[in-house]
mmCIF file of C-alpha atoms in Angstrom:
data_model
loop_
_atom_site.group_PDB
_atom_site.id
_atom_site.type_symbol
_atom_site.label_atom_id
_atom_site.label_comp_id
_atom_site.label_asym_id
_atom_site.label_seq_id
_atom_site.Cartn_x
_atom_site.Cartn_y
_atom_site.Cartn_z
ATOM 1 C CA UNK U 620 7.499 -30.636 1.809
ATOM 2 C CA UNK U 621 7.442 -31.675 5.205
ATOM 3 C CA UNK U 622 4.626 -31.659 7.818
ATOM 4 C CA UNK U 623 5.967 -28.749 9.902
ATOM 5 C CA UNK U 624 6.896 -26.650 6.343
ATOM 6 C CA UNK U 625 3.545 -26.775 5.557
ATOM 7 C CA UNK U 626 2.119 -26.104 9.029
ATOM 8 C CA UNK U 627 4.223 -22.955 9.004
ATOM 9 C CA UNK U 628 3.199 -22.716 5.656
ATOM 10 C CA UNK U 629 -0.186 -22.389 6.450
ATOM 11 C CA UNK U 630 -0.188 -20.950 9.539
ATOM 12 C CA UNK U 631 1.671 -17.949 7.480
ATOM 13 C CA UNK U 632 -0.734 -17.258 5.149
ATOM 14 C CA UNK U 633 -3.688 -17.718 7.125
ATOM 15 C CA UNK U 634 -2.518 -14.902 9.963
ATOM 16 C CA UNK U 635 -1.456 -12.924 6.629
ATOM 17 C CA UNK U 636 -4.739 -13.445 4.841
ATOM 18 C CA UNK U 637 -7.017 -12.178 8.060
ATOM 19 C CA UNK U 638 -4.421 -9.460 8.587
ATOM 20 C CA UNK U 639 -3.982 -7.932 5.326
ATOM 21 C CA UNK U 640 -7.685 -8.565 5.372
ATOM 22 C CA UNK U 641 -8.491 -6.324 8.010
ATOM 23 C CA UNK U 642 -6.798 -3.201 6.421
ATOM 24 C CA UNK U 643 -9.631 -2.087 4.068
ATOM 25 C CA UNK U 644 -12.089 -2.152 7.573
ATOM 26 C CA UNK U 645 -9.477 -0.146 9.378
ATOM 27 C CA UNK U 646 -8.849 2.053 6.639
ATOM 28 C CA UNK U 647 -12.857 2.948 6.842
ATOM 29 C CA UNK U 648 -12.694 3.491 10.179
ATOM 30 C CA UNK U 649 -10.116 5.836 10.031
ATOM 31 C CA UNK U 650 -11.966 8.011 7.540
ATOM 32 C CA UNK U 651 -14.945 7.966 9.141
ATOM 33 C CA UNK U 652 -12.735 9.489 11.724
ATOM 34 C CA UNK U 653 -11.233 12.234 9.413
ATOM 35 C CA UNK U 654 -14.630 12.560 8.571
ATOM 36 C CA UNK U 655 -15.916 13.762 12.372
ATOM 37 C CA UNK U 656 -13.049 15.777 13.300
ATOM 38 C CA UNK U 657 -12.685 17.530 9.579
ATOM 39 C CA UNK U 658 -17.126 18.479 10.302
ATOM 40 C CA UNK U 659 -15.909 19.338 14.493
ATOM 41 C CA UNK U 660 -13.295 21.171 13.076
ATOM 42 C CA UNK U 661 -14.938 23.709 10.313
ATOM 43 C CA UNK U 662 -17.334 24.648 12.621
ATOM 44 C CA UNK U 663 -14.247 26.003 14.905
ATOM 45 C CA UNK U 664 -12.683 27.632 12.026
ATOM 46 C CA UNK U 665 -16.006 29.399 10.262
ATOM 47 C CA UNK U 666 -16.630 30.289 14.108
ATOM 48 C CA UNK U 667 -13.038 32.151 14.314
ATOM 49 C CA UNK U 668 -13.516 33.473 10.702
ATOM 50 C CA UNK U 669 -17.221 35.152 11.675
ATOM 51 C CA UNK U 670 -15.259 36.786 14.470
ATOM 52 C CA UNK U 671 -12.073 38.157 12.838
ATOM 53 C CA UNK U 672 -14.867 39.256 10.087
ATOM 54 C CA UNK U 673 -17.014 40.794 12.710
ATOM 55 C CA UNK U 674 -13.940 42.679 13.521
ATOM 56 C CA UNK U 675 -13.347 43.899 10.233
ATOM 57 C CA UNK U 676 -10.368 41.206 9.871
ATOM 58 C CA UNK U 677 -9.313 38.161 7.532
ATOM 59 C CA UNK U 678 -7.892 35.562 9.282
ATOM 60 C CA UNK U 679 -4.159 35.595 8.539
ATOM 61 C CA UNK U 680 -4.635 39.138 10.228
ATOM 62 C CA UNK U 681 -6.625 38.175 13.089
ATOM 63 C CA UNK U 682 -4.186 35.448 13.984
ATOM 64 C CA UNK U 683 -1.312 38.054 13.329
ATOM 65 C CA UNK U 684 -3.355 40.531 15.950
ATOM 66 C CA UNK U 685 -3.647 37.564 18.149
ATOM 67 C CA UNK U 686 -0.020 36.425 18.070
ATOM 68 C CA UNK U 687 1.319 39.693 18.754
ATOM 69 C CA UNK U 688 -1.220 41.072 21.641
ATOM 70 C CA UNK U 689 -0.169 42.218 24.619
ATOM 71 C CA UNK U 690 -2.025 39.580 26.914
ATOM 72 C CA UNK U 691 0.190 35.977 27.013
ATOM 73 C CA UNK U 692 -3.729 34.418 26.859
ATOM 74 C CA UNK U 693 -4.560 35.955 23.438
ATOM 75 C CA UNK U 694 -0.973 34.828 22.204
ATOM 76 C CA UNK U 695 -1.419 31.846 23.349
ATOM 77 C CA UNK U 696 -4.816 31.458 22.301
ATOM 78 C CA UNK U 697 -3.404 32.754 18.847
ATOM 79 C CA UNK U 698 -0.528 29.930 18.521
ATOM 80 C CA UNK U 699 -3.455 27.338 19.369
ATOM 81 C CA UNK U 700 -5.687 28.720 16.990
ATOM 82 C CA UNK U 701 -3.304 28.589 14.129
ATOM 83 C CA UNK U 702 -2.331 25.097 15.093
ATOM 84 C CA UNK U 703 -6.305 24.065 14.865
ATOM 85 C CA UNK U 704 -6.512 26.003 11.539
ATOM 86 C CA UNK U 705 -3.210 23.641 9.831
ATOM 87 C CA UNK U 706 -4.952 20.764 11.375
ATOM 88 C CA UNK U 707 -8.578 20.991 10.016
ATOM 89 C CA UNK U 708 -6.380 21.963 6.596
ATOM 90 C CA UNK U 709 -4.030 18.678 6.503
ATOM 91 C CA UNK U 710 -7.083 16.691 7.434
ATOM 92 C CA UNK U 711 -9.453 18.014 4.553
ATOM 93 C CA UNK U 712 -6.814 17.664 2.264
ATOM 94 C CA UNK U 713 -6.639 14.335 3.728
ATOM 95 C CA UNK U 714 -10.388 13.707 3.319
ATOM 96 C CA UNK U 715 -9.929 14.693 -0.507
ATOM 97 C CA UNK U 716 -7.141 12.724 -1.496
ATOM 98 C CA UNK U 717 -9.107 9.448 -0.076
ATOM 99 C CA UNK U 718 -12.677 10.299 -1.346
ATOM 100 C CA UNK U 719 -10.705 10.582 -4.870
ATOM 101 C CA UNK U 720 -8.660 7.913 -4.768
ATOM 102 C CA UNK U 721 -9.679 3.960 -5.906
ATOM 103 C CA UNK U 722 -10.673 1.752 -2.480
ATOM 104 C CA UNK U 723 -8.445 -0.663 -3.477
ATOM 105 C CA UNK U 724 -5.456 2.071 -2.536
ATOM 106 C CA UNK U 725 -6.715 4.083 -0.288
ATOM 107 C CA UNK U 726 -4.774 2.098 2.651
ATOM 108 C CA UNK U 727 -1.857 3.485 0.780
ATOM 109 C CA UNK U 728 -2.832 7.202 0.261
ATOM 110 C CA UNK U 729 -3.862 7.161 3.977
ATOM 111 C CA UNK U 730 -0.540 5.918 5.273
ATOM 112 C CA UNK U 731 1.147 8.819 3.726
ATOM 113 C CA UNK U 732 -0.029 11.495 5.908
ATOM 114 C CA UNK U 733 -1.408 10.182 9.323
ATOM 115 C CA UNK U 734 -2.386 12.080 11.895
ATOM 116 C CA UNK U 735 -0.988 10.005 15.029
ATOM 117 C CA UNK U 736 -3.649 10.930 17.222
ATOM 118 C CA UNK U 737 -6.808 9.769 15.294
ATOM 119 C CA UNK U 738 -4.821 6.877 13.720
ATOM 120 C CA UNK U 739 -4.766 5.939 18.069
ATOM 121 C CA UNK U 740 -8.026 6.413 18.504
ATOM 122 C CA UNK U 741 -8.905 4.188 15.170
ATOM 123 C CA UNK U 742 -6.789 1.494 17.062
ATOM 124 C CA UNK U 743 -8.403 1.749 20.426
ATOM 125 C CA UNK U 744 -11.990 1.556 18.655
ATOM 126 C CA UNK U 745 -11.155 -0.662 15.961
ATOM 127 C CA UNK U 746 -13.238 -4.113 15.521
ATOM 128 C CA UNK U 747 -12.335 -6.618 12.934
ATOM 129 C CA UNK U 748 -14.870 -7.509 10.131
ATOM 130 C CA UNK U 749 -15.217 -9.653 7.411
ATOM 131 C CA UNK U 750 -13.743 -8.381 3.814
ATOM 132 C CA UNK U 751 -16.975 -8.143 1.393
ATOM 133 C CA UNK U 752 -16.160 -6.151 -0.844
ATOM 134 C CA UNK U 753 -14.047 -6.111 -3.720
ATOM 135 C CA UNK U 754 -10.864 -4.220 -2.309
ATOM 136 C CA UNK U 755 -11.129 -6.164 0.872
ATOM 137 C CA UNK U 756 -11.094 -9.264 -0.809
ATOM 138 C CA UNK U 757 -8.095 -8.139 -2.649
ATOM 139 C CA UNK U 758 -6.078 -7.483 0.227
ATOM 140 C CA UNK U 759 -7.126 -10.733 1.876
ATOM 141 C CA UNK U 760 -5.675 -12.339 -1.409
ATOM 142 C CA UNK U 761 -2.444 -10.562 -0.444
ATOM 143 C CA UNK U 762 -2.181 -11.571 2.639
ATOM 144 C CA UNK U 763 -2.031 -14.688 1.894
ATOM 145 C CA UNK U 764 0.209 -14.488 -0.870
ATOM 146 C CA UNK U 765 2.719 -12.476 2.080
ATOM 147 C CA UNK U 766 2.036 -15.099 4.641
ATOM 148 C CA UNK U 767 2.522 -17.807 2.520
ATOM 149 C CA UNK U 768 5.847 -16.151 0.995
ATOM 150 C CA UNK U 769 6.824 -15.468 4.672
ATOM 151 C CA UNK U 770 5.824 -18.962 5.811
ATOM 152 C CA UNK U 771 8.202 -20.211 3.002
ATOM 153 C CA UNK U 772 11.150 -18.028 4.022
ATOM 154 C CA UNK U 773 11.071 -18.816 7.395
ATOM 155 C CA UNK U 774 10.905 -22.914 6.757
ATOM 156 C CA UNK U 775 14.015 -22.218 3.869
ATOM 157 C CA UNK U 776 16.364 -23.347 6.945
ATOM 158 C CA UNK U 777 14.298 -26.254 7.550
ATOM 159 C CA UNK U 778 14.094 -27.968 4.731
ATOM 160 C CA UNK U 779 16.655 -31.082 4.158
ATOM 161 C CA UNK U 780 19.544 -30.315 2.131
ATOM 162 C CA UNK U 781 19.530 -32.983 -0.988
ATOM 163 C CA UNK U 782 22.954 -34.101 -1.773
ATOM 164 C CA UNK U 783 24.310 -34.177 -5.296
ATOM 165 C CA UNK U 784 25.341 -37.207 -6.692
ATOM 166 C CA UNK U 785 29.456 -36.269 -6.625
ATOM 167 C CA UNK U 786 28.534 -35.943 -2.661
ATOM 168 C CA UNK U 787 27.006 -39.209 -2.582
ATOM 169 C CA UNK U 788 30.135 -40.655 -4.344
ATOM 170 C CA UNK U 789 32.185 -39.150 -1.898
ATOM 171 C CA UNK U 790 30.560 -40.762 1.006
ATOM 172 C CA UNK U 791 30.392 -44.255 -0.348
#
């Protein structure tokens, strides 16, 4: 291998290994996220229940009520409402699926239902940190197993072509 195939080498797996590295720290943050707005978020919806309640309602009905008033405020109010209420519902069942599922994947489980606007905020916040645990140290090990396969592929078209002996013959 050549100098600049094994700079590239390198250079690949050591961007891959801090990258990769990084996603158990993210993945944290993110939950700690869910977290906040899944606590913010009951509060709004055991407030809305006590009132439907207090009106002698269950929710589904006092959202129906709300939906179908004559005021454009309370239907409005209503639509919002029942958007808060599938929210604080995706996001607990969110929360659940990564509280029972092993560190090492829960990068994975997150990824499959992300809500955009805390995954922006995550990003906006988010500080690097150094992989201590096990999971994180397992992810740095694949990133550098990714950089260094990427580092490879992208060198492939570098590398000098060896001639076979019948082209060597032919040359002569």
């Amino acid at each position: 291998m050549g100098r600049v195939t094994k700079s590239v080498i390198t250079t690949g797996a050591v961007v891959g290994a801090v990258a990769f590295a990084q996603t158990p720290e993210f993945t944290q943050q993110y939950v700690q996220r869910i977290g906040g707005a899944v606590d913010e978020l009951t509060r709004v919806v055991e407030d809305f229940d006590r009132d439907a309640a207090g009106s002698n309602l269950e929710r589904r009905q006092a959202l129906g009520r709300m939906t179908t008033a004559d005021s454009e405020l309370v239907r409005s109010r209503g639509r919002s409402m029942s958007r808060t209420i599938a929210r604080y519902e995706r996001l607990k069942a969110q929360q659940s699926i990564v509280r029972d599922s092993v560190p090492l994947l829960r990068p994975i489980m997150l990824a499959q239902e992300l809500d955009m606007n805390l995954l922006r905020a995550t990003w906006d916040d988010f500080r690097p940190a150094i992989p201590v645990t096990q999971d994180g140290i397992i992810w740095l090990g694949g990133g550098v197993l990714f950089g260094w396969l990427t580092g490879l592929v992208f060198t492939r078209p570098l590398k000098r072509r060896k001639k076979t002996p019948v082209e060597e013959g032919a040359n002569a």
